[in-house]
PDB file of C-alpha atoms in Angstrom:
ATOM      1  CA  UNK A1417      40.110 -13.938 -16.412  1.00 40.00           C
ATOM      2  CA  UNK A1418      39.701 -16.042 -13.032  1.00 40.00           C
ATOM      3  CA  UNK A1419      39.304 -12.853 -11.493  1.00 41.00           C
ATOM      4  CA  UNK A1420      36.484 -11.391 -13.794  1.00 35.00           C
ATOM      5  CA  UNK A1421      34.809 -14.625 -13.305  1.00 41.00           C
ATOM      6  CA  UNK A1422      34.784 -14.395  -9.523  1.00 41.00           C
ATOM      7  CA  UNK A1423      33.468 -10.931  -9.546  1.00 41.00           C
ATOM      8  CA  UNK A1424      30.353 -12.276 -12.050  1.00 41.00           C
ATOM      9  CA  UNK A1425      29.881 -14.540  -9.645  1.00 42.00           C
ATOM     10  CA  UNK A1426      29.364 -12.324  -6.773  1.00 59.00           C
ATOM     11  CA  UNK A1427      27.301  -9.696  -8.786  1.00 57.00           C
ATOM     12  CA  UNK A1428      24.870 -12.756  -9.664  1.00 57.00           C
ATOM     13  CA  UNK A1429      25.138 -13.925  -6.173  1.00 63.00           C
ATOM     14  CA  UNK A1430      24.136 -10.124  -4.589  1.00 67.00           C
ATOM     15  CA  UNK A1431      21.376 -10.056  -7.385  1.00 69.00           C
ATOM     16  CA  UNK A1432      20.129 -13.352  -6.766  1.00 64.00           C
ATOM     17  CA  UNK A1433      20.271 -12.536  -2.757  1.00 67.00           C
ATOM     18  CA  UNK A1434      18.067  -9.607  -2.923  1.00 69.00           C
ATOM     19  CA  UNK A1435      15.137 -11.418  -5.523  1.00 69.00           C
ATOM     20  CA  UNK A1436      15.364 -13.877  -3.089  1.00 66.00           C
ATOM     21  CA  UNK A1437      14.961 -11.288   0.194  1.00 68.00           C
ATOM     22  CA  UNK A1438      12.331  -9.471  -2.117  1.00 72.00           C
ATOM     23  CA  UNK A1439      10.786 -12.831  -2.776  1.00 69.00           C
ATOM     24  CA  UNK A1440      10.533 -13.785   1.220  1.00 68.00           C
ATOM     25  CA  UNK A1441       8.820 -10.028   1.909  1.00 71.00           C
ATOM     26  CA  UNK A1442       5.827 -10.783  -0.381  1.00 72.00           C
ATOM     27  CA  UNK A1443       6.022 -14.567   0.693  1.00 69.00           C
ATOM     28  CA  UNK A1444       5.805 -13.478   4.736  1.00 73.00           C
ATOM     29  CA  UNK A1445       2.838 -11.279   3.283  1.00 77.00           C
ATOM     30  CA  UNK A1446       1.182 -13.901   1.454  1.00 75.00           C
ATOM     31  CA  UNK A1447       0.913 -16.403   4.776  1.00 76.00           C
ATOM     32  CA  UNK A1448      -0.521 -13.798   6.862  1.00 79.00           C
ATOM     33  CA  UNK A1449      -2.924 -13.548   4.067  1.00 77.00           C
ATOM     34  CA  UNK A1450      -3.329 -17.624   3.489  1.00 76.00           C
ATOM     35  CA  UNK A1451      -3.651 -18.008   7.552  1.00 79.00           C
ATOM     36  CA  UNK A1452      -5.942 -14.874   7.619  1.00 80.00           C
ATOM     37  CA  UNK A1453      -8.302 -16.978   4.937  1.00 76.00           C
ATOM     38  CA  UNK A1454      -8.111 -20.156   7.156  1.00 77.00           C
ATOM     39  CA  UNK A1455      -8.751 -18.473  10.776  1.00 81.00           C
ATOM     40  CA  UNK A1456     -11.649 -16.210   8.708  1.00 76.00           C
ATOM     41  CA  UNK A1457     -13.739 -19.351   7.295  1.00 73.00           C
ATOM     42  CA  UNK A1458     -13.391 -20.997  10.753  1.00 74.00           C
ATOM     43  CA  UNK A1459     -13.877 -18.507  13.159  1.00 73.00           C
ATOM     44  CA  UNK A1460     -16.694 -16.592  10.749  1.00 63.00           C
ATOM     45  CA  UNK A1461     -17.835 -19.408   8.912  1.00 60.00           C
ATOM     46  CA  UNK A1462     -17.671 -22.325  11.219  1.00 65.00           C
ATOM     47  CA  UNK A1463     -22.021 -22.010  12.342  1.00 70.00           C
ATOM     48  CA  UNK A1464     -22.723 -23.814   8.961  1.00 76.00           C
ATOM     49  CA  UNK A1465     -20.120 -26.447   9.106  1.00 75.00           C
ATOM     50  CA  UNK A1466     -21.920 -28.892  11.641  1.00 75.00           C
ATOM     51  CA  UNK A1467     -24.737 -28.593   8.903  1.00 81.00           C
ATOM     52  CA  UNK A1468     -22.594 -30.465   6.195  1.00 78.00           C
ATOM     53  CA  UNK A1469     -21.983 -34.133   6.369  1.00 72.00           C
ATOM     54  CA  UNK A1470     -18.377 -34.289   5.102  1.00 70.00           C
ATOM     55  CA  UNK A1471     -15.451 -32.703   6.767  1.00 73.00           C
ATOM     56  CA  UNK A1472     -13.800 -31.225   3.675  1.00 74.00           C
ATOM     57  CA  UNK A1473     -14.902 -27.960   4.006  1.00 74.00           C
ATOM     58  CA  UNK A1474     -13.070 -27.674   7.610  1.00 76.00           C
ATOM     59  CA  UNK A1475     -10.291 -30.190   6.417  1.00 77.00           C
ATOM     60  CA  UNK A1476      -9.360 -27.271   3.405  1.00 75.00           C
ATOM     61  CA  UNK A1477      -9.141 -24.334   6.051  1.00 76.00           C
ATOM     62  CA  UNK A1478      -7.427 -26.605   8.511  1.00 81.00           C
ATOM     63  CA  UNK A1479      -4.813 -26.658   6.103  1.00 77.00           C
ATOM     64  CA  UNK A1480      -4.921 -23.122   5.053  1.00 76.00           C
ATOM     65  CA  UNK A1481      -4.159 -22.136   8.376  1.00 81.00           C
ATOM     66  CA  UNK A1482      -1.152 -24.357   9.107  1.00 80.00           C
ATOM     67  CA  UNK A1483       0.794 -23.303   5.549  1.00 76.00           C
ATOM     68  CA  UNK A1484      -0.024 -19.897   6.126  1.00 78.00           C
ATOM     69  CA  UNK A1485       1.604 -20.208  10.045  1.00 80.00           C
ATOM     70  CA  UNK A1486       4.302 -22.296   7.868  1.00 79.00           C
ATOM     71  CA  UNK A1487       4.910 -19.872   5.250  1.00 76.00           C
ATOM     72  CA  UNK A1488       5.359 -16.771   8.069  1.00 77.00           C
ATOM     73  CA  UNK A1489       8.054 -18.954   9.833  1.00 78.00           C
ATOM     74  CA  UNK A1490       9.549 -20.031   6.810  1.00 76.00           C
ATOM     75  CA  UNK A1491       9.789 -16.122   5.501  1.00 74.00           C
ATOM     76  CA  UNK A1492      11.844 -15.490   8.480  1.00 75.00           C
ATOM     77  CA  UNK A1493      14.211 -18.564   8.207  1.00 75.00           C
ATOM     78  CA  UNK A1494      14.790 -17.375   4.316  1.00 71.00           C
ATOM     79  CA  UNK A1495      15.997 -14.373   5.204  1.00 72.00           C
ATOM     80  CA  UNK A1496      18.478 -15.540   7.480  1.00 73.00           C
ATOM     81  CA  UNK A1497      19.306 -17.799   5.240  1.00 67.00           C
ATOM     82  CA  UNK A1498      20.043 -15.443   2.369  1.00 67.00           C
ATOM     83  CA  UNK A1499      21.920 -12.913   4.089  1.00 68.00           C
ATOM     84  CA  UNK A1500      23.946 -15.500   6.009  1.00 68.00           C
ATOM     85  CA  UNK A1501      25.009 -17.540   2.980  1.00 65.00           C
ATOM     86  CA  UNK A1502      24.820 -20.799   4.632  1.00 69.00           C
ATOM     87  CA  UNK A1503      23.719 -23.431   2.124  1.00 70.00           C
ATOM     88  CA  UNK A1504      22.762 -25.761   5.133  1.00 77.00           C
ATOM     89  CA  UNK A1505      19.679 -23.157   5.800  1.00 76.00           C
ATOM     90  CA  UNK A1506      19.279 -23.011   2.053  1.00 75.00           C
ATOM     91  CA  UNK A1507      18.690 -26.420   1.965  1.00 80.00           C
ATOM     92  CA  UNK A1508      16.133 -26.531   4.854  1.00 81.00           C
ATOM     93  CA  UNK A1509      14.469 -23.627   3.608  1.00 78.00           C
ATOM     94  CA  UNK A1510      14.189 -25.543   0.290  1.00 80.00           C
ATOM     95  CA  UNK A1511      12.558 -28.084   2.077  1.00 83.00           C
ATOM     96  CA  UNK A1512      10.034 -26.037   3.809  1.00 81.00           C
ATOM     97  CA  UNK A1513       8.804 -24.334   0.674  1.00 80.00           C
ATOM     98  CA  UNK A1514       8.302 -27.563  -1.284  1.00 83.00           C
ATOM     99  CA  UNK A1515       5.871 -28.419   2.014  1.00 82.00           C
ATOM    100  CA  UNK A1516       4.026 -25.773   1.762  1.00 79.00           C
ATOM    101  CA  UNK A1517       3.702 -25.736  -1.775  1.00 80.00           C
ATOM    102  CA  UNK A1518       2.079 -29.452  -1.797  1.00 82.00           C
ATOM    103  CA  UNK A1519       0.094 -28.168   1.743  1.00 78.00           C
ATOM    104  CA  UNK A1520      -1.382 -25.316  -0.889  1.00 76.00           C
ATOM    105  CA  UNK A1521      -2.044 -27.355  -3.559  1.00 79.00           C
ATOM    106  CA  UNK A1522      -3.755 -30.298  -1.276  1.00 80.00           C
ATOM    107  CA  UNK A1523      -5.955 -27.509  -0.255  1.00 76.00           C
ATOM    108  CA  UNK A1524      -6.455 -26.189  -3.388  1.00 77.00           C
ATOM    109  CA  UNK A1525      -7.342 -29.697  -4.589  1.00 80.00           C
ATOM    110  CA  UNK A1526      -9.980 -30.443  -1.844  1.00 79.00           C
ATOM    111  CA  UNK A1527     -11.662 -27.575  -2.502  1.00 77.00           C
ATOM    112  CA  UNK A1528     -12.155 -27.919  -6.149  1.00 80.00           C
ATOM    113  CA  UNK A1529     -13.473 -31.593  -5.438  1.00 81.00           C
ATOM    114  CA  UNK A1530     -15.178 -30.777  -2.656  1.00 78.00           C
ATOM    115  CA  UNK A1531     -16.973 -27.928  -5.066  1.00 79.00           C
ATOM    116  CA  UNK A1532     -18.256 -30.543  -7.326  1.00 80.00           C
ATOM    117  CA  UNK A1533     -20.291 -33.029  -5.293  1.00 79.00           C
ATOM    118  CA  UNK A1534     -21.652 -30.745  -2.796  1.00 79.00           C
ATOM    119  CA  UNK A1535     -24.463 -29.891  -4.300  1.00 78.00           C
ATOM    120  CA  UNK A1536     -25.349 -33.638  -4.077  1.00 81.00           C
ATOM    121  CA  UNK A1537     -23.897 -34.080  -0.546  1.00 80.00           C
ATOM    122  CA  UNK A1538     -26.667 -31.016   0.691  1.00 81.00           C
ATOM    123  CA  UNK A1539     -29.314 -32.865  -1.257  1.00 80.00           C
ATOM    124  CA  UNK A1540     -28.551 -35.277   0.589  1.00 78.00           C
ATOM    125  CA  UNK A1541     -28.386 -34.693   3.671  1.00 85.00           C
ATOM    126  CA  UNK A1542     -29.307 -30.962   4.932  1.00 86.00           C
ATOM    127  CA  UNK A1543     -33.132 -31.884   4.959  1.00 88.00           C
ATOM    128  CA  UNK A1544     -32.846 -34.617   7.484  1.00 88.00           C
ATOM    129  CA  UNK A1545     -29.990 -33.047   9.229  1.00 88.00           C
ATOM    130  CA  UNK A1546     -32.532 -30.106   9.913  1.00 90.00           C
ATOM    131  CA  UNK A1547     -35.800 -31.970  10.940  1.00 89.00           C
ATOM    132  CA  UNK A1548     -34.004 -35.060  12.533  1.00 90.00           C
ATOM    133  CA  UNK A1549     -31.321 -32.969  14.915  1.00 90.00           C
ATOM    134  CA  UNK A1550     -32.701 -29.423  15.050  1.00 91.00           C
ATOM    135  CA  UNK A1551     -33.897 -29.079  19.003  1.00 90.00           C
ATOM    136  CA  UNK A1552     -32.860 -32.587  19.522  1.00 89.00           C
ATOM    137  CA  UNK A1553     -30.509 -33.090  23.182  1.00 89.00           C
ATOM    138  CA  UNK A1554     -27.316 -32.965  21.724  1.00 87.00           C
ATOM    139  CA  UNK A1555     -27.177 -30.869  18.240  1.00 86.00           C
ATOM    140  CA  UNK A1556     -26.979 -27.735  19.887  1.00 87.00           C
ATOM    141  CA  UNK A1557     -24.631 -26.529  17.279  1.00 86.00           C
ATOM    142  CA  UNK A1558     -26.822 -27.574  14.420  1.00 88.00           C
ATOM    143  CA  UNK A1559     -29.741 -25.893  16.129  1.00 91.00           C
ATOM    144  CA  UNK A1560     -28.228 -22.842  16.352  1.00 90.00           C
ATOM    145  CA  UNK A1561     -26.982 -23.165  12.932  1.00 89.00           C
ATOM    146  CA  UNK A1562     -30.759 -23.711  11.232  1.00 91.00           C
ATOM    147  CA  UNK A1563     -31.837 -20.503  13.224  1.00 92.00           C
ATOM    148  CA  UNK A1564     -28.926 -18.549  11.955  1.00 90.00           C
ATOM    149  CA  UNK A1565     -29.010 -19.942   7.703  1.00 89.00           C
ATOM    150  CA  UNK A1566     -32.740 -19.298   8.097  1.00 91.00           C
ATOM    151  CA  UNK A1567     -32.029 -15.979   9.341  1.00 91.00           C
ATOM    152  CA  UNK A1568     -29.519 -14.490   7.677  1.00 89.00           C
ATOM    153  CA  UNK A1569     -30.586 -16.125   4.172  1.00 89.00           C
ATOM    154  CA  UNK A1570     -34.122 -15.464   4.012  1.00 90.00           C
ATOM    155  CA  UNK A1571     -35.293 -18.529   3.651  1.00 91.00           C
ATOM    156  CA  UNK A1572     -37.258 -21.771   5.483  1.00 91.00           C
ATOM    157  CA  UNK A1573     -36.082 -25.454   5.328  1.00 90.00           C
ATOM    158  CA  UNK A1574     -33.991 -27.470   3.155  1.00 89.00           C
ATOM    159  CA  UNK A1575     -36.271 -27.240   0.177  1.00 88.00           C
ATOM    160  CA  UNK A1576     -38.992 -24.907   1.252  1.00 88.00           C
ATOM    161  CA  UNK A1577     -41.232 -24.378   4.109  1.00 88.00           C
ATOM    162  CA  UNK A1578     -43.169 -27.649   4.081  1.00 89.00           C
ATOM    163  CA  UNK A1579     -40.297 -29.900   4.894  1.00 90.00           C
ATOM    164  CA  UNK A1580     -40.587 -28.623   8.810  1.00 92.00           C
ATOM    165  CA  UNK A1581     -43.209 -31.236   9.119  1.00 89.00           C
ATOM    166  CA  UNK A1582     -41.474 -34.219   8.829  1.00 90.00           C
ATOM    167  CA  UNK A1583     -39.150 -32.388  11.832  1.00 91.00           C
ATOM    168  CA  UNK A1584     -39.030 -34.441  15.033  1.00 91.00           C
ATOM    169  CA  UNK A1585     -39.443 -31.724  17.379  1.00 92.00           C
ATOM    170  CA  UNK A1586     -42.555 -30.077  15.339  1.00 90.00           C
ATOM    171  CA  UNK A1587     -44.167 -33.894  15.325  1.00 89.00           C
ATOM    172  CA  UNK A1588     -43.227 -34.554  19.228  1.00 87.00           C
ATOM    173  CA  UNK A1589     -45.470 -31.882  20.237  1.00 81.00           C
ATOM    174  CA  UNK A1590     -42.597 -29.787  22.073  1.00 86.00           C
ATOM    175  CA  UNK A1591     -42.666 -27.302  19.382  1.00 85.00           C
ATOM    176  CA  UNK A1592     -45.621 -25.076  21.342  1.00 87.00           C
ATOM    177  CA  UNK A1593     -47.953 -25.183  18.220  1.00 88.00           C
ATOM    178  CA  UNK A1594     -45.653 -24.523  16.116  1.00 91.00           C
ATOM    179  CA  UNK A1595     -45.315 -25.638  12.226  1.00 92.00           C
ATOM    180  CA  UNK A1596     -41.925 -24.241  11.161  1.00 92.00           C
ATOM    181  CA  UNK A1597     -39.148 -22.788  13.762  1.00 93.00           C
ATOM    182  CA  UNK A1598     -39.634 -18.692  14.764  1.00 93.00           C
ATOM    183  CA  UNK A1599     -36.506 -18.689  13.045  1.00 92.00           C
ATOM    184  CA  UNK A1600     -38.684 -18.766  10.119  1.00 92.00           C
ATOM    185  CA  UNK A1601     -40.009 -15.849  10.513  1.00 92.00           C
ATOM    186  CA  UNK A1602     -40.008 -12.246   8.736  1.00 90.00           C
ATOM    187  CA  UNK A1603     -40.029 -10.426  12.155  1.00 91.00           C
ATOM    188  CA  UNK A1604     -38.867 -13.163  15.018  1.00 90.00           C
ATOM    189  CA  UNK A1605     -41.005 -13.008  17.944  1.00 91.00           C
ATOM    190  CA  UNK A1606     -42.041 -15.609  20.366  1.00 90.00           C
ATOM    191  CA  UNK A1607     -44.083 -18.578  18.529  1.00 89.00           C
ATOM    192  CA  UNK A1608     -44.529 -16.545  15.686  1.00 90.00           C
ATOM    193  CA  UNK A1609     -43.613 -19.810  14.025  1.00 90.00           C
ATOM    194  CA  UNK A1610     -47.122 -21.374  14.535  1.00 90.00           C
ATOM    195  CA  UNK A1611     -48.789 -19.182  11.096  1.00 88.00           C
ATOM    196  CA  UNK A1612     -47.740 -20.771   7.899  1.00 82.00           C
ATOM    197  CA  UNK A1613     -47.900 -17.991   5.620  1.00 85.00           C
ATOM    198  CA  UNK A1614     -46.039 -16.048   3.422  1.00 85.00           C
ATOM    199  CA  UNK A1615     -46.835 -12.629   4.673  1.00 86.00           C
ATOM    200  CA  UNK A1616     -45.203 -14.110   8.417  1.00 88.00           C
ATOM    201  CA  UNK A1617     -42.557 -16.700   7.120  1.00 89.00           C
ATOM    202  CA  UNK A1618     -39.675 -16.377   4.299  1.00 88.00           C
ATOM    203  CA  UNK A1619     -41.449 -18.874   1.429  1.00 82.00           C
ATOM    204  CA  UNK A1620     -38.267 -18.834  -0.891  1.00 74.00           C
ATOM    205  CA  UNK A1621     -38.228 -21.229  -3.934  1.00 67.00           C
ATOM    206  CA  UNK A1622     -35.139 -24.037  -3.558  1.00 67.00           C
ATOM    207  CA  UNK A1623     -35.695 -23.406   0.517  1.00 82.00           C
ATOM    208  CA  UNK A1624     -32.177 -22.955   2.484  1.00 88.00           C
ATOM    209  CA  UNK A1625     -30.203 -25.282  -0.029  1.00 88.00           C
ATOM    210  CA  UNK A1626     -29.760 -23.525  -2.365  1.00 87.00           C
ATOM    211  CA  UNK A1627     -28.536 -20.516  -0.586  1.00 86.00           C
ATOM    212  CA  UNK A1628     -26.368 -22.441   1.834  1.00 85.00           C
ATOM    213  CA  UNK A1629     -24.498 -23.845  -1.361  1.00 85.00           C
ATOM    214  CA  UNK A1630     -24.173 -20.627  -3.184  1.00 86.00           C
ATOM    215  CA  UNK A1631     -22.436 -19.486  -0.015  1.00 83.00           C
ATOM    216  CA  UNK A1632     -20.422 -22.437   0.798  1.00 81.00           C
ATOM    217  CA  UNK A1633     -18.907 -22.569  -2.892  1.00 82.00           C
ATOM    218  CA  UNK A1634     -17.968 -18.974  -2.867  1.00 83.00           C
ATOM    219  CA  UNK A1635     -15.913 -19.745   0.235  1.00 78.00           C
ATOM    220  CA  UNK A1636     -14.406 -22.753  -1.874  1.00 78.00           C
ATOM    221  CA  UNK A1637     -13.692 -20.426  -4.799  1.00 80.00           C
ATOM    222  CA  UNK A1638     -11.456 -18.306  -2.116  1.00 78.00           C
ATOM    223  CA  UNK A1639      -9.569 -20.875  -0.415  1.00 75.00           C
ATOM    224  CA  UNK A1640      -8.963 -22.630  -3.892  1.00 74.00           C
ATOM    225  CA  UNK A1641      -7.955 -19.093  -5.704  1.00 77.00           C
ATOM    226  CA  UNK A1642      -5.760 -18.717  -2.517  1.00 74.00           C
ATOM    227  CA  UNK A1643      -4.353 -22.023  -2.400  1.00 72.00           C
ATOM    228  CA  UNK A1644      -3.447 -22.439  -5.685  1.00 74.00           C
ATOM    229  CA  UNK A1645      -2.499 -18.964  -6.533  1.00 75.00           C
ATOM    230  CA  UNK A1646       0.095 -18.804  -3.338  1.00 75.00           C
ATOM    231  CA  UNK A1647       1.421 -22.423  -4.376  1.00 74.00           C
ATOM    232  CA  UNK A1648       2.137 -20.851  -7.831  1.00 76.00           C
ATOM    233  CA  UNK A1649       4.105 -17.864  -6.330  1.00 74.00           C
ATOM    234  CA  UNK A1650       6.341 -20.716  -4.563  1.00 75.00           C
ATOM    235  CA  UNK A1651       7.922 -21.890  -7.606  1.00 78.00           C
ATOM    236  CA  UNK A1652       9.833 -18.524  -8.268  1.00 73.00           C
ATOM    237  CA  UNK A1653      11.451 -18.763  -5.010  1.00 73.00           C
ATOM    238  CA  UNK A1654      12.185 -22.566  -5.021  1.00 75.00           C
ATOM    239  CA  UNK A1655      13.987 -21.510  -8.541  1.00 76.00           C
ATOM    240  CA  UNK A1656      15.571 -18.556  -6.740  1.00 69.00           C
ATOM    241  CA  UNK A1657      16.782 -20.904  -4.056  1.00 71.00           C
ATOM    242  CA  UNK A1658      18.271 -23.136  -6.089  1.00 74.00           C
ATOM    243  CA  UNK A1659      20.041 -20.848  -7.952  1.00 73.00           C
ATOM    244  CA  UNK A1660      21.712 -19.122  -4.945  1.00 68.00           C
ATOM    245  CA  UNK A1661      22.560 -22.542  -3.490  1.00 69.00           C
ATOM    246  CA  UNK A1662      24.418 -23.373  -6.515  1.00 74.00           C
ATOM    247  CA  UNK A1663      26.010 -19.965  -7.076  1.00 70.00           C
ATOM    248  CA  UNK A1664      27.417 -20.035  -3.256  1.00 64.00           C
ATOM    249  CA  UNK A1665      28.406 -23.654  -4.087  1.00 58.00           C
ATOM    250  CA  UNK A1666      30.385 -22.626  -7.335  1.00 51.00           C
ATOM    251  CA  UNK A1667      32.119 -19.303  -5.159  1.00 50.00           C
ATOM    252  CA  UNK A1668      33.239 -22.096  -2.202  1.00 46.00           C
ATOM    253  CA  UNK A1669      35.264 -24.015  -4.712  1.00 42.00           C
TER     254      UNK A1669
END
């Protein structure tokens, strides 16, 4: 009987260490994929970020990035923890999982939050973030970021067109003649910016705002999905872990 027990045992303990193994190849998967998200929104997406007042939306892939650089390592150590059978590993890999599964859902978190009030934090402060810093000593970045949301969104200000004259640099005089940035333009060519009109200039209704936050909350959607989907995943192989741990536990006594 002793004997039939020990053998059930082992079978459970060979099944479990394979779900387990199984478990680590789609979870060393699933952090290249989690870091991929993080490195994409920052190294793609970063132009827009100096446009946004709060530093949620780089705080979320920030975090992204770190789990997903955890997870890899942590894929590795699971393995050798599995095949090896030592519960001290099992313990630490425990341990690791449970911190990357609160990293995920922290991230997960922000960017549901940060989902709902942006919309007011870009009403905000995107207009005077354009006219008060773009071409002003200094906001480089944000200059370069106007010029590139204009561009590659079609569109001209925060709300439309006519907010570019409340802009410091059209008012100073150092604009050439200019009433809205070339960037405005249909066609960009030198100080084509100085005709007002919607045959030259992109005249879209809710100006750059609306765009911008369409964009940025599609982002959110990903790293959220991500997030919270990955952190989900976890609690298979916590369960998994635990259940080897106590399995090798019951076979060393």
């Amino acid at each position: 009987m002793g004997e039939f027990n020990e053998k059930k045992t082992t079978c459970g303990t060979v099944c479990l260490k394979y779900l387990l193994f199984t478990f680590n190849c789609c979870f060393w998967l699933a952090g290249l994929a989690v870091m991929a998200v993080g490195i994409w929104t920052l190294a793609l997406k970063s132009d827009y970020i100096s446009l946004l007042a709060s530093s949620t939306y780089l705080a979320t892939a920030y975090i992204l990035v770190v789990a997903g650089v955890v997870v890899m390592v942590t894929g590795v150590l699971g393995c050798c923890a599995t095949f090896k059978e030592r519960r001290n590993l099992l313990r630490l890999y425990f341990i690791l999982l449970l911190i990357i599964f609160l990293l995920e859902i922290i991230a997960g978190v922000l960017a549901y939050v940060y989902y709902q009030q942006l919309n007011t934090e870009l009403k905000e402060n995107l207009k005077d973030t354009m006219t008060k810093r773009y071409h002003q000593p200094g906001h480089e970045g944000v200059t370069s970021a106007v010029d590139k949301l204009q561009q590659e969104f079609h569109c001209c200000g925060s709300n439309n067109s006519q907010d570019w004259r409340e802009s410091e640099w059209i008012r100073s005089g150092q604009a050439g003649k200019r009433v809205v940035p070339d960037s405005c333009c249909k066609t960009v060519v030198p100080d084509c910016g100085r005709r007002d009109h919607a045959s030259n200039i992109y005249k879209v209704e809710g100006g750059c705002i609306t765009k911008l936050e369409t964009f940025i909350q599609d982002h959110l959607r990903v790293i959220g999905a991500v997030g919270i989907g990955i952190a989900c995943v976890q609690v298979f192989g916590m369960i998994f872990t635990c259940c080897l741990y106590r399995n090798l536990k019951l076979e060393h006594y």
